[in-house]
Coordinates of N, CA and C in Angstrom, one line a residue:
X792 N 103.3 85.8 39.4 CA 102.1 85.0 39.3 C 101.1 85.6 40.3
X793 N 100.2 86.3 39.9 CA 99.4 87.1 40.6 C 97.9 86.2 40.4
X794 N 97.4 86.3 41.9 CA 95.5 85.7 41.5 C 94.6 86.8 41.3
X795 N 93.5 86.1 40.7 CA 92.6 87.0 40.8 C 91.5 86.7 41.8
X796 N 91.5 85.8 42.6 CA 90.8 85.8 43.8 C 90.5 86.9 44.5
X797 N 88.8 86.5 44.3 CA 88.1 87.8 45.2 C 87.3 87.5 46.2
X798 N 87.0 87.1 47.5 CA 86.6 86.4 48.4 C 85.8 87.5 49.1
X799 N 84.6 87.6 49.5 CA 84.1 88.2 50.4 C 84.1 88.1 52.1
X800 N 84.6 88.5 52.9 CA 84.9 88.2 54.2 C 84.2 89.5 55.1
X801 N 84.1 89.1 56.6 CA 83.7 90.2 57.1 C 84.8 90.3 58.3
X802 N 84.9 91.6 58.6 CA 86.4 91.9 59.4 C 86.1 91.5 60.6
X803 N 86.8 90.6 61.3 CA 87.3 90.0 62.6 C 86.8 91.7 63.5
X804 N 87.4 92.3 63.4 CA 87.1 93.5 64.4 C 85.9 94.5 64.3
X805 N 85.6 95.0 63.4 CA 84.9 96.4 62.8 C 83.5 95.3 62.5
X806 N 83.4 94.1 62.0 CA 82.1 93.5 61.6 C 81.6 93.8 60.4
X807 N 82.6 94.7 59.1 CA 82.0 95.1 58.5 C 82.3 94.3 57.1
X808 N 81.6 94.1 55.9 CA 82.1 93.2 55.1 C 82.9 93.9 53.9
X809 N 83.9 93.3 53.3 CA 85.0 93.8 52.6 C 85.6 92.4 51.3
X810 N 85.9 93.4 50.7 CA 86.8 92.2 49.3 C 87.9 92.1 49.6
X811 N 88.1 90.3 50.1 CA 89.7 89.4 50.5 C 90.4 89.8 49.2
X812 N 91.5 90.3 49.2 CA 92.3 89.3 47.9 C 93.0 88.1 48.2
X813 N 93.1 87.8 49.4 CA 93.6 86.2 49.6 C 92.6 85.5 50.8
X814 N 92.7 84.3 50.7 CA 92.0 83.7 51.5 C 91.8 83.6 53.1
X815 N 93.2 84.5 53.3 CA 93.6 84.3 54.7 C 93.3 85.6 55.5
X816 N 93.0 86.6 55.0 CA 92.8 87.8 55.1 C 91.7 88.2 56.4
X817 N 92.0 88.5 57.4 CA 91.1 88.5 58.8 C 90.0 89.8 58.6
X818 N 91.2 91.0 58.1 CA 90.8 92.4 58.5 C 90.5 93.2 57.5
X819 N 89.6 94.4 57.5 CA 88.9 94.7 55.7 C 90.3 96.2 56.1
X820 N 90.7 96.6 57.1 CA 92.5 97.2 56.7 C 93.1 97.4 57.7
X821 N 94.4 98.1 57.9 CA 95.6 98.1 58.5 C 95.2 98.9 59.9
X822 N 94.0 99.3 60.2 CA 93.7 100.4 61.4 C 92.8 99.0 61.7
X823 N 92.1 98.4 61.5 CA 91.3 97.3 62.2 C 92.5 96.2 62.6
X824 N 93.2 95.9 61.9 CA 94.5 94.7 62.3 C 95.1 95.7 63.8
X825 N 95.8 96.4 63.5 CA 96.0 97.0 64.8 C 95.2 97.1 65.7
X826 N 94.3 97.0 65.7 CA 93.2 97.5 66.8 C 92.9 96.4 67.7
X827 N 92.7 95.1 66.5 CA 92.7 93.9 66.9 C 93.9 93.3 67.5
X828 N 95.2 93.5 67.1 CA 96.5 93.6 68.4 C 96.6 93.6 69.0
X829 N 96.3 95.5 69.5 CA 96.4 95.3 70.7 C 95.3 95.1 71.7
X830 N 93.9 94.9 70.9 CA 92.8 93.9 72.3 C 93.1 92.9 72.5
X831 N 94.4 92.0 71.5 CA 94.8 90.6 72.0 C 95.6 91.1 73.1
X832 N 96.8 92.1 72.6 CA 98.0 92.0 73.5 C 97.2 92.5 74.8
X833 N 96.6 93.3 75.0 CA 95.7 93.7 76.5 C 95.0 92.6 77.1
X834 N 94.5 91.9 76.5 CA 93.7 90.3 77.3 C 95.0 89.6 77.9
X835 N 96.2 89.5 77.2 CA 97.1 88.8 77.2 C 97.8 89.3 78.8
X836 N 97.9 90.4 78.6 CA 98.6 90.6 80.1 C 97.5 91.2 81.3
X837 N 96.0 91.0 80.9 CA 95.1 90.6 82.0 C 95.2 89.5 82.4
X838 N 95.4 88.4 81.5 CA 95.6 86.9 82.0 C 96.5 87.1 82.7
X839 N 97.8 87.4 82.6 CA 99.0 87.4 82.7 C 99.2 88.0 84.9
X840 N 98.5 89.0 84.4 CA 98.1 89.8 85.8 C 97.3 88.5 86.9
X841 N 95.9 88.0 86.6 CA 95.0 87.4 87.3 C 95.6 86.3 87.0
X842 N 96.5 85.4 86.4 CA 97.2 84.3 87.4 C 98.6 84.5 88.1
X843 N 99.1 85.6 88.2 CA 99.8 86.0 88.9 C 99.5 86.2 90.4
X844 N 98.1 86.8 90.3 CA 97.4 86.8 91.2 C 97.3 86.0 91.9
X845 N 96.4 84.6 91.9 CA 96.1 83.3 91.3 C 97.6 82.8 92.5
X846 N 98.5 83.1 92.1 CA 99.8 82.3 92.7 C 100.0 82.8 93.9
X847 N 100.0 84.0 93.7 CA 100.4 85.0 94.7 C 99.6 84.6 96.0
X848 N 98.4 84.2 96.0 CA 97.4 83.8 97.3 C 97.7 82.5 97.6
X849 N 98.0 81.8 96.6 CA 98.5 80.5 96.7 C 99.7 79.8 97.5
X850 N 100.2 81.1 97.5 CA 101.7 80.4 98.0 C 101.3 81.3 99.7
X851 N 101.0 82.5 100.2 CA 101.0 82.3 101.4 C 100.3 81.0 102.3
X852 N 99.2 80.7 101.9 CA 98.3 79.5 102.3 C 99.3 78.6 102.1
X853 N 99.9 77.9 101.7 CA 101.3 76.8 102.1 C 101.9 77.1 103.1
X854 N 102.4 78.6 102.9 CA 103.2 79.1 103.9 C 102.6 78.4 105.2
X855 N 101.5 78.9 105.3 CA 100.8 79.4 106.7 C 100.8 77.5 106.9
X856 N 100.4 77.0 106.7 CA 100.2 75.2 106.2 C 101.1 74.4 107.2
X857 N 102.6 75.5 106.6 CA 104.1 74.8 107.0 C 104.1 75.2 108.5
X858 N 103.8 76.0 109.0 CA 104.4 76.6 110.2 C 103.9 75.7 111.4
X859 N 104.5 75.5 112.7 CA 104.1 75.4 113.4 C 103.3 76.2 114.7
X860 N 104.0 77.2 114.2 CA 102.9 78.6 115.2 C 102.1 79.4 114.2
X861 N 101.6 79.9 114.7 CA 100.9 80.8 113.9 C 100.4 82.0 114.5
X862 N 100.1 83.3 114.0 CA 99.9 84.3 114.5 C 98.2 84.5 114.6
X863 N 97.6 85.6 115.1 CA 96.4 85.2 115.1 C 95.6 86.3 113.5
X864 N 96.5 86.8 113.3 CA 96.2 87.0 111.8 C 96.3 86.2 110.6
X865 N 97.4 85.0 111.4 CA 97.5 83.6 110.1 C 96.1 82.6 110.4
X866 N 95.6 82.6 111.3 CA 94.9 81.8 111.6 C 93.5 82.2 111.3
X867 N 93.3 83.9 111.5 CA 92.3 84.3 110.9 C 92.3 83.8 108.9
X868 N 93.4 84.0 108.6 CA 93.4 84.1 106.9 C 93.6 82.6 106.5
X869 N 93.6 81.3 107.5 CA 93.6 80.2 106.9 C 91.9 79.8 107.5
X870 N 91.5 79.8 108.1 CA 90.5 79.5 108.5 C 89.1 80.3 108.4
X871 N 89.3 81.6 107.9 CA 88.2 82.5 107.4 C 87.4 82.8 108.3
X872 N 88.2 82.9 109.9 CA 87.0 83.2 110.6 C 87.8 85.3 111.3
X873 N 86.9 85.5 112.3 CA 87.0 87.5 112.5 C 88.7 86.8 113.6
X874 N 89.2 88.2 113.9 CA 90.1 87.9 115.0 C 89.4 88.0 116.1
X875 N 87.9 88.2 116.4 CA 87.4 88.1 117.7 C 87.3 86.8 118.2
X876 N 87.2 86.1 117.1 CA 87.1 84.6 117.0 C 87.9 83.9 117.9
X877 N 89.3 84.4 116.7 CA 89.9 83.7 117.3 C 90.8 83.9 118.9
X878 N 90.8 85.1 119.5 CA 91.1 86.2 120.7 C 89.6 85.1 121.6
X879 N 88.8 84.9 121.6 CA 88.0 84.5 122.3 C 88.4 82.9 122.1
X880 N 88.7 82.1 121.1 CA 89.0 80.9 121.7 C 90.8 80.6 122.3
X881 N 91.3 81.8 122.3 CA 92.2 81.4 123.3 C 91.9 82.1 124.7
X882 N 91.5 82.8 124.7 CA 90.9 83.5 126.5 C 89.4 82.4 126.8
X883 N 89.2 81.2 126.2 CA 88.7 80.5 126.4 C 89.2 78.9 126.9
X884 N 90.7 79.4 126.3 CA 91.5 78.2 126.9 C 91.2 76.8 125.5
X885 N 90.6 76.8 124.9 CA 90.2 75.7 123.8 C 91.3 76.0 122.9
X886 N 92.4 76.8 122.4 CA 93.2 77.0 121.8 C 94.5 77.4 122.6
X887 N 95.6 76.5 122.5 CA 96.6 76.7 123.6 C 97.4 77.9 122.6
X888 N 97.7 79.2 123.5 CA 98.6 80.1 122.8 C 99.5 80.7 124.1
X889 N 100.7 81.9 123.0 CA 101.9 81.9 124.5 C 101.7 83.6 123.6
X890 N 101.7 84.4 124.2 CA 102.0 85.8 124.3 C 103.4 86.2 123.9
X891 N 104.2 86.9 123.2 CA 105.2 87.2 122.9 C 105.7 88.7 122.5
X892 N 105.9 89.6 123.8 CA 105.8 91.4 123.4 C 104.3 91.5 123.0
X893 N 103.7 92.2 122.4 CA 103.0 92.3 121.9 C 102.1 91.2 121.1
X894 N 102.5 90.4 120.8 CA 102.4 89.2 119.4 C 101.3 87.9 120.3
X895 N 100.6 87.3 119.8 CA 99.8 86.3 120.3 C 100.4 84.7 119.3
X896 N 101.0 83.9 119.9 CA 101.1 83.3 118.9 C 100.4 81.7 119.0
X897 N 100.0 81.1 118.2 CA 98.9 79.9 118.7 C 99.6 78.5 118.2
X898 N 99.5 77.1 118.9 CA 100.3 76.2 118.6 C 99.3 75.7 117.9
X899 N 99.6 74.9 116.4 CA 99.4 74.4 115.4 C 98.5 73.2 115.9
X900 N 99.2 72.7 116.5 CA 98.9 71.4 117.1 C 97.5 71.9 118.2
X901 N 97.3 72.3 118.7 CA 96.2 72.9 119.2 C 95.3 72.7 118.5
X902 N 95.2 73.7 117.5 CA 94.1 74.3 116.2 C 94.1 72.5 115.7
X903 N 94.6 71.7 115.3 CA 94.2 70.3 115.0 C 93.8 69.7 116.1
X904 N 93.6 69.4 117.0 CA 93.3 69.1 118.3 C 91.6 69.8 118.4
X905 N 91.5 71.1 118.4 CA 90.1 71.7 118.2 C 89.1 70.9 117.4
X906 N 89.8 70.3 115.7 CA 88.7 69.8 115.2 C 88.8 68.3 115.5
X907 N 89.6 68.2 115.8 CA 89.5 66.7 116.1 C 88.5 66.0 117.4
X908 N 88.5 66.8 118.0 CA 87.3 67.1 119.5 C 85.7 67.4 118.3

């Protein structure tokens, strides 16, 4: 049982206009359907990438959230400020911190204390 439906459509990809033989027919042929594939499957794992992304920033900022010390590179990347910043409000005394080898590390409770003043 064959139709004779002849629908004029214009191709989802190429823009160009072509004779459906069924109603459902997106693409005027088989190199435009693929084409159109894979610019879905490529958007698909752009998304796929940029909320990956998206999480990946998300979860150190908790981290940093949880801790009760913090380093002075955590404190620069939760609070958006230079590390001169923050190096000058502890040799200022306004931010209580303890030296550790090399390492600066700052009390949490401090840094709330700052805005709370």
């Amino acid at each position: 049982m064959s139709s004779e439906i002849r629908v004029q459509r214009i191709c989802e990809h190429c823009a160009e206009t072509f004779e459906a033989k069924t109603t459902v027919t997106r693409f005027c042929s088989d190199y435009c359907a693929k084409r159109a594939y894979k610019l879905r499957k490529r958007k698909e794992r752009i998304e796929a990438s940029e909320q990956e992304t998206r999480q990946s920033v998300r979860r150190p900022m908790a981290e940093i959230q949880s801790k009760d010390y913090l380093s002075v590179e955590d404190v620069c990347d939760l609070f958006g400020v230079s590390r001169s910043t923050v190096w000058r409000l502890c040799k200022a005394g306004r931010v209580k911190s303890a030296k550790i080898g090399r390492k600066r590390f700052i009390l949490r409770a401090s840094i709330d204390l700052l805005f709370k003043n």
